JSON list of C-alpha atoms and ligand atoms in Angstrom, two decimals:
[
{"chain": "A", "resi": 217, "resn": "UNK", "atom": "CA", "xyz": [-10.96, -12.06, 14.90]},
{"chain": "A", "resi": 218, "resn": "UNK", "atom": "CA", "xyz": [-13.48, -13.82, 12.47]},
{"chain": "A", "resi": 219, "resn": "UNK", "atom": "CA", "xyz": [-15.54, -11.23, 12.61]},
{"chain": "A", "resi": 220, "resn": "UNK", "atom": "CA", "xyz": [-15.91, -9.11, 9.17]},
{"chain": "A", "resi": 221, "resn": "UNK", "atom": "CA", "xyz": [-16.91, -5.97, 10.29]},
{"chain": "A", "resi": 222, "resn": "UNK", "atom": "CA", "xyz": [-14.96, -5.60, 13.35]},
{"chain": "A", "resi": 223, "resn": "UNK", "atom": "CA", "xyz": [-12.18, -6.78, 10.98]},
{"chain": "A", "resi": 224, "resn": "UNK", "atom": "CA", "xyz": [-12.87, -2.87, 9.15]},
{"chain": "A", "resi": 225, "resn": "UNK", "atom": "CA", "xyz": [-12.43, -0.89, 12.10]},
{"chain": "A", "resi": 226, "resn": "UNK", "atom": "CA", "xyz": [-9.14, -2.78, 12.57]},
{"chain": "A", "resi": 227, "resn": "UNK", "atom": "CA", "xyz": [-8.19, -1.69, 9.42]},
{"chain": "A", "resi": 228, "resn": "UNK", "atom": "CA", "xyz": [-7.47, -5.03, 7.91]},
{"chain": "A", "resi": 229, "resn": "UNK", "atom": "CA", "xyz": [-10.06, -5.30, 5.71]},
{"chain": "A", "resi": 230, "resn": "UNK", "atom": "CA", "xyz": [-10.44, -2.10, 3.29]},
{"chain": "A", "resi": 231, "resn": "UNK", "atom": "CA", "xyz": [-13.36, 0.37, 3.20]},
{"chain": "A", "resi": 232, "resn": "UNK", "atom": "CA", "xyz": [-14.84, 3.32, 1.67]},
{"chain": "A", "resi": 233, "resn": "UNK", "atom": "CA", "xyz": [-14.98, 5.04, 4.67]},
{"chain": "A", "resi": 234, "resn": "UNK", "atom": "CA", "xyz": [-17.22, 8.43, 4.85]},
{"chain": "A", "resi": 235, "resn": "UNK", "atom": "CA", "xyz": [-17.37, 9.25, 8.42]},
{"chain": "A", "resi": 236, "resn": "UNK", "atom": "CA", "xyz": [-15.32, 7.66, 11.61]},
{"chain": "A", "resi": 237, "resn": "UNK", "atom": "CA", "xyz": [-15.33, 9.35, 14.89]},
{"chain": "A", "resi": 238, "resn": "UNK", "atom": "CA", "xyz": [-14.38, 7.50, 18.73]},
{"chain": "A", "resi": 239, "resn": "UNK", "atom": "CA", "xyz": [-18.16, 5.57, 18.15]},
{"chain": "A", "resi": 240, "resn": "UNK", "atom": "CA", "xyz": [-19.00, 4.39, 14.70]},
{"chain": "A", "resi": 241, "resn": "UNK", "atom": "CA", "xyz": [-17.15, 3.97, 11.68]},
{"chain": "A", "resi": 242, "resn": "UNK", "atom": "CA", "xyz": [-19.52, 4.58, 8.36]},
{"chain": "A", "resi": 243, "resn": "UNK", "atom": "CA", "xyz": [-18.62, 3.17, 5.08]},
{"chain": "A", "resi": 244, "resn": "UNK", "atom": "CA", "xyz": [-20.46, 2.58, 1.50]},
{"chain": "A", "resi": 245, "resn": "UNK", "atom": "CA", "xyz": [-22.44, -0.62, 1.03]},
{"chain": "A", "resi": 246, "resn": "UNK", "atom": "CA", "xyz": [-19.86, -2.96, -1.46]},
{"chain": "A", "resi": 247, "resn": "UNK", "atom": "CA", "xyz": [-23.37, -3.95, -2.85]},
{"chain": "A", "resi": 248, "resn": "UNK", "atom": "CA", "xyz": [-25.24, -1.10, -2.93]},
{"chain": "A", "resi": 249, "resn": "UNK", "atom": "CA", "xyz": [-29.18, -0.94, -3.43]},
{"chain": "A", "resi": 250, "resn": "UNK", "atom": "CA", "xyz": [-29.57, 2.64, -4.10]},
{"chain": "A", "resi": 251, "resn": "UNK", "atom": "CA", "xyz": [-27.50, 5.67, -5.19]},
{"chain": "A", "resi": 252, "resn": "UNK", "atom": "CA", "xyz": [-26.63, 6.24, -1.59]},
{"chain": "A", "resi": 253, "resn": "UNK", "atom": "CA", "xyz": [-26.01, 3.10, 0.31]},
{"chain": "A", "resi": 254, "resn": "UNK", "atom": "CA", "xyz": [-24.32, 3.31, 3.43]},
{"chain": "A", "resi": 255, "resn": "UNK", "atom": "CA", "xyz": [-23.35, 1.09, 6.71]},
{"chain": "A", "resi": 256, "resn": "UNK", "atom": "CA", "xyz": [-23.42, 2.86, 10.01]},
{"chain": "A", "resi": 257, "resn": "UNK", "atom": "CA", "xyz": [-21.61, 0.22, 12.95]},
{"chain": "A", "resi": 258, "resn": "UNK", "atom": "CA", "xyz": [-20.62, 0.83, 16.16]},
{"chain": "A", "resi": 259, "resn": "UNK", "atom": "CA", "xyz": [-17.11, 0.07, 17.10]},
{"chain": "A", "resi": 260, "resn": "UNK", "atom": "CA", "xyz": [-17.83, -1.97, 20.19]},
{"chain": "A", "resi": 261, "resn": "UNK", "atom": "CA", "xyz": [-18.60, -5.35, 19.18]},
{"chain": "A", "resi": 262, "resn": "UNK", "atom": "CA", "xyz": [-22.60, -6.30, 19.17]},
{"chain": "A", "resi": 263, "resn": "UNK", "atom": "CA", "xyz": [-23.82, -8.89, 17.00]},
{"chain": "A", "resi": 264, "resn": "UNK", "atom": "CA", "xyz": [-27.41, -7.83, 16.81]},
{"chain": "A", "resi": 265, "resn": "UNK", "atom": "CA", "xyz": [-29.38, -4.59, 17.80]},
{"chain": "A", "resi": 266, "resn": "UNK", "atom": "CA", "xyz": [-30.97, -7.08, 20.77]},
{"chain": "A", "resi": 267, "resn": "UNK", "atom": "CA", "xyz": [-27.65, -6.79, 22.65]},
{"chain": "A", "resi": 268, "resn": "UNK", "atom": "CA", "xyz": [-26.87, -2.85, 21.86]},
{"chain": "A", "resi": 269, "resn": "UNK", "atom": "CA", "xyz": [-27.91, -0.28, 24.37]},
{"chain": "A", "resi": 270, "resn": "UNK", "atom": "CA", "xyz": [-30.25, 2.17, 23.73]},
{"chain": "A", "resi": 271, "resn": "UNK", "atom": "CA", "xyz": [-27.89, 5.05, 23.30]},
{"chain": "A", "resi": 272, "resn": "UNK", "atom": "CA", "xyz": [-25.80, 3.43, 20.47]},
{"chain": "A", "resi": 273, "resn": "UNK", "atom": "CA", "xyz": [-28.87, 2.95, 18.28]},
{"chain": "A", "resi": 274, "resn": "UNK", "atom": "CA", "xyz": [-29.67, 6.19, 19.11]},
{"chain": "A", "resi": 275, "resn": "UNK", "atom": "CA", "xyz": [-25.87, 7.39, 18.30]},
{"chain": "A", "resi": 276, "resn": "UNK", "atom": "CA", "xyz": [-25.78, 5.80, 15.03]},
{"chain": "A", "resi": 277, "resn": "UNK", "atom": "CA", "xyz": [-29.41, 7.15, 13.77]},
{"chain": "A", "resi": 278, "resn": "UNK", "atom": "CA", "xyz": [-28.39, 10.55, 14.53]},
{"chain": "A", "resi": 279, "resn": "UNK", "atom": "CA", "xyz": [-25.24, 9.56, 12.60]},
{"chain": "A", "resi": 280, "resn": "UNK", "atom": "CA", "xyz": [-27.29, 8.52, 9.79]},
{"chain": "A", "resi": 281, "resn": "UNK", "atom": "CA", "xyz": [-29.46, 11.42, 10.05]},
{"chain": "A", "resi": 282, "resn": "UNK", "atom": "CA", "xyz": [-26.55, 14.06, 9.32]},
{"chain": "A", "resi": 283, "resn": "UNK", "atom": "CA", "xyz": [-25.00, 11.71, 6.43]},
{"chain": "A", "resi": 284, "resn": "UNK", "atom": "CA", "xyz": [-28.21, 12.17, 4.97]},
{"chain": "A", "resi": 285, "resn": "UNK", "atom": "CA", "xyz": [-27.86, 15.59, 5.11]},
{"chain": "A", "resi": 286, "resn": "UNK", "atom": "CA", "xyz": [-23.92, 14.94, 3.93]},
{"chain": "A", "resi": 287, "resn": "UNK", "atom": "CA", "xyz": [-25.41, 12.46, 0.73]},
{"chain": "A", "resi": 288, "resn": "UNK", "atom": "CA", "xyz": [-28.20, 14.62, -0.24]},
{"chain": "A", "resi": 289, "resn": "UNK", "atom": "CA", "xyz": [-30.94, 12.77, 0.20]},
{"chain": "A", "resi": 290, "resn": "UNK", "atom": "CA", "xyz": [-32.93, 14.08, 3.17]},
{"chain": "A", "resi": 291, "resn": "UNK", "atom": "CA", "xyz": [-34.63, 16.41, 1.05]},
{"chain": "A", "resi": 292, "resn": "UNK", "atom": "CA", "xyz": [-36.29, 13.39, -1.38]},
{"chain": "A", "resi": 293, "resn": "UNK", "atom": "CA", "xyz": [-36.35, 10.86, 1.74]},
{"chain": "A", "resi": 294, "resn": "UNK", "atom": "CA", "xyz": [-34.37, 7.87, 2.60]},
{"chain": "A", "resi": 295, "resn": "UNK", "atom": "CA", "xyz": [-34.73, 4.75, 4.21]},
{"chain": "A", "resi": 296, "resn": "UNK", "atom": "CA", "xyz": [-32.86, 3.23, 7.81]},
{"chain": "A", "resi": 297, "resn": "UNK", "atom": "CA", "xyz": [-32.43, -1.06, 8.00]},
{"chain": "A", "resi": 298, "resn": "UNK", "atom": "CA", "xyz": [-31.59, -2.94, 10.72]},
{"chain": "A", "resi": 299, "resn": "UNK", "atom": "CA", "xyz": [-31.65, -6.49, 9.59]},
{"chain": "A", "resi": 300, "resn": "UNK", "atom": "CA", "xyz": [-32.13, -8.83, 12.79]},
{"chain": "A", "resi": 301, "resn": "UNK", "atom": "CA", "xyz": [-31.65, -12.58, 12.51]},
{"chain": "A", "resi": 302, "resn": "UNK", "atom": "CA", "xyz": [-32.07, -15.15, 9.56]},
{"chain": "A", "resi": 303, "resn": "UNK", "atom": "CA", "xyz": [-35.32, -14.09, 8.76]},
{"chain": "A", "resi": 304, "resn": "UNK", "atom": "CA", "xyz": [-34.82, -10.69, 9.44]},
{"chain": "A", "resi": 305, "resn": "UNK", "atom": "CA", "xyz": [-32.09, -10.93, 6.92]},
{"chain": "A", "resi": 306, "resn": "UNK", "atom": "CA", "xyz": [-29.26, -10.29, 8.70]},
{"chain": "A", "resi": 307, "resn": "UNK", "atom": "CA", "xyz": [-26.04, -11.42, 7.15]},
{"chain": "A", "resi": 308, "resn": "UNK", "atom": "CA", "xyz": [-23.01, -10.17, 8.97]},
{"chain": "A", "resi": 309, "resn": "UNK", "atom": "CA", "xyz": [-23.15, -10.53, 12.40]},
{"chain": "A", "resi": 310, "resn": "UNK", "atom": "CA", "xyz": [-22.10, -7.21, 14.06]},
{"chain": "A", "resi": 311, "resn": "UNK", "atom": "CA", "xyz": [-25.02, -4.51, 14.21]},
{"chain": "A", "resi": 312, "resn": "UNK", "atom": "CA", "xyz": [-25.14, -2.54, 11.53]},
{"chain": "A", "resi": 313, "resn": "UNK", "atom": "CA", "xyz": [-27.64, 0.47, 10.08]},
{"chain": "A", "resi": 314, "resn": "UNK", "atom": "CA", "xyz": [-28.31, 0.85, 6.26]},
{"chain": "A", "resi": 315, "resn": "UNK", "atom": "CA", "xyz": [-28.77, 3.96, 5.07]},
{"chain": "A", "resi": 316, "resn": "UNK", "atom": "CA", "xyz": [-30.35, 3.82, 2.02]},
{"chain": "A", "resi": 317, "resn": "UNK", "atom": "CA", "xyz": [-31.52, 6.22, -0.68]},
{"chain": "A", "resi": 318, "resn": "UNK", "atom": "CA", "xyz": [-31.54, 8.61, -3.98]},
{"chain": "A", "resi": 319, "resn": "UNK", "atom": "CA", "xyz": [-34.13, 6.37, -5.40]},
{"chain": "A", "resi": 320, "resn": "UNK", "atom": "CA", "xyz": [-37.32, 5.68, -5.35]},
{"chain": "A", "resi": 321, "resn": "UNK", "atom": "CA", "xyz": [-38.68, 3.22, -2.67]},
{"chain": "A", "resi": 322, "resn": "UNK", "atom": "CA", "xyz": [-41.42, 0.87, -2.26]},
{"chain": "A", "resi": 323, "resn": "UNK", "atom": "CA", "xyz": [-43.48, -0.61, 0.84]},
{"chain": "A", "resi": 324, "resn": "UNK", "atom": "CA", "xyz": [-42.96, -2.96, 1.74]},
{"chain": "A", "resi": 325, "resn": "UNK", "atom": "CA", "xyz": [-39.97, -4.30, 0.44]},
{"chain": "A", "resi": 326, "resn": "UNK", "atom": "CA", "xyz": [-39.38, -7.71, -1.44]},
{"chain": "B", "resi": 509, "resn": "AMP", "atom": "P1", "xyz": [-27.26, -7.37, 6.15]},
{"chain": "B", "resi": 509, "resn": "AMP", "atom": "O1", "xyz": [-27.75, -8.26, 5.05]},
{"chain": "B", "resi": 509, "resn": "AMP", "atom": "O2", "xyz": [-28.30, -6.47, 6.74]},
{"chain": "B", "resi": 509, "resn": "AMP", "atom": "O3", "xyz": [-26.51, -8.16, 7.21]},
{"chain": "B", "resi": 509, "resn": "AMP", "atom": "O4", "xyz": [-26.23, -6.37, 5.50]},
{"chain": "B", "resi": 509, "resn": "AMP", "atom": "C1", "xyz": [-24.89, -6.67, 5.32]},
{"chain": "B", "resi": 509, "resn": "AMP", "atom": "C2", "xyz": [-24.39, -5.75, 4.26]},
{"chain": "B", "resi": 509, "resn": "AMP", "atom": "O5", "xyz": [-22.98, -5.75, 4.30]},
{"chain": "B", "resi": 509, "resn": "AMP", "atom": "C3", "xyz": [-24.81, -6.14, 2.84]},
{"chain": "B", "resi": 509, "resn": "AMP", "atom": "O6", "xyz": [-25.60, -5.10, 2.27]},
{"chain": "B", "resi": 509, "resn": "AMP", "atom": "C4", "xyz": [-23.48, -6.34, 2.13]},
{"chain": "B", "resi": 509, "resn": "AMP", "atom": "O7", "xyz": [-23.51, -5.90, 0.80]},
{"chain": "B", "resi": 509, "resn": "AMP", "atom": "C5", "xyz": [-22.54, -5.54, 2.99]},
{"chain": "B", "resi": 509, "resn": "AMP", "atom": "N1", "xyz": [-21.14, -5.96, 2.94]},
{"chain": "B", "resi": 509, "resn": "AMP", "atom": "C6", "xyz": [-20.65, -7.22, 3.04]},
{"chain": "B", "resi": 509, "resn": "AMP", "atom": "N2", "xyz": [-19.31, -7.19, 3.00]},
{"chain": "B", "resi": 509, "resn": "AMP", "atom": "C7", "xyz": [-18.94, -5.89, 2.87]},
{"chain": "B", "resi": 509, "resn": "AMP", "atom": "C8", "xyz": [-17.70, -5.21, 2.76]},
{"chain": "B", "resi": 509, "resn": "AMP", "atom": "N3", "xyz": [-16.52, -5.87, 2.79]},
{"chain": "B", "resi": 509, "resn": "AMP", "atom": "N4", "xyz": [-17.70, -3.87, 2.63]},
{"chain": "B", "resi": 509, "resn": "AMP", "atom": "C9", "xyz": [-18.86, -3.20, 2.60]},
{"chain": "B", "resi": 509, "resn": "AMP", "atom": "N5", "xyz": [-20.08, -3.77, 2.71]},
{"chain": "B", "resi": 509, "resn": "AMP", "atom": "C10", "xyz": [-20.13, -5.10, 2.83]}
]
């Protein structure tokens, strides 16, 4: 498995983990941006949000959603990433959502 972020939910790579459930598996950012910086993946295997059906974006926003709550920062606002592709930024290849916030943001970003 050369994948890094299927190599997480196997358990042989280590994580901050902050929520798991049968679906998704959230964990902090090891780089984070912001205060709160967290990665929301889905456990099956996709390696962009073009492959992922509908319902496991939708899944993982209303993830994000109540780790907002969870974080504090849906009060003050946040911000949800999905990086697609080289020039979308993306740099590990297994859809993932940032949550992002407890700091101030600009638009749009660098
Ligand atoms: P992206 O650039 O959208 O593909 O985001 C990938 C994110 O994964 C980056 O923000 C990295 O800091 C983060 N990252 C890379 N390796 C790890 C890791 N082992 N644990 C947690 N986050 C990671």
């Amino acid at each position: 498995m050369n994948c890094l972020f299927c190599r997480i939910i196997a358990g042989e790579i280590p994580s901050n983990k902050v929520y798991e459930d049968e679906r998704v598996l959230a964990f902090r950012d090891i780089s984070p941006q912001a205060p709160t910086h967290i990665l929301i993946i889905p456990k099956e295997h996709y390696d962009s949000v073009l492959e992922a059906p509908a319902d496991t974006v939708a899944y993982m926003v209303d993830i994000a959603k109540k780790l907002a709550v969870q974080e504090g920062v849906d009060k003050n606002g946040f911000r949800l990433v999905i990086n697609t592709g080289d020039e979308g930024g993306q740099s590990v290849k297994h859809l993932h959502l940032h949550l992002i916030g407890g700091r101030s943001m600009q638009w749009p970003p660098g």
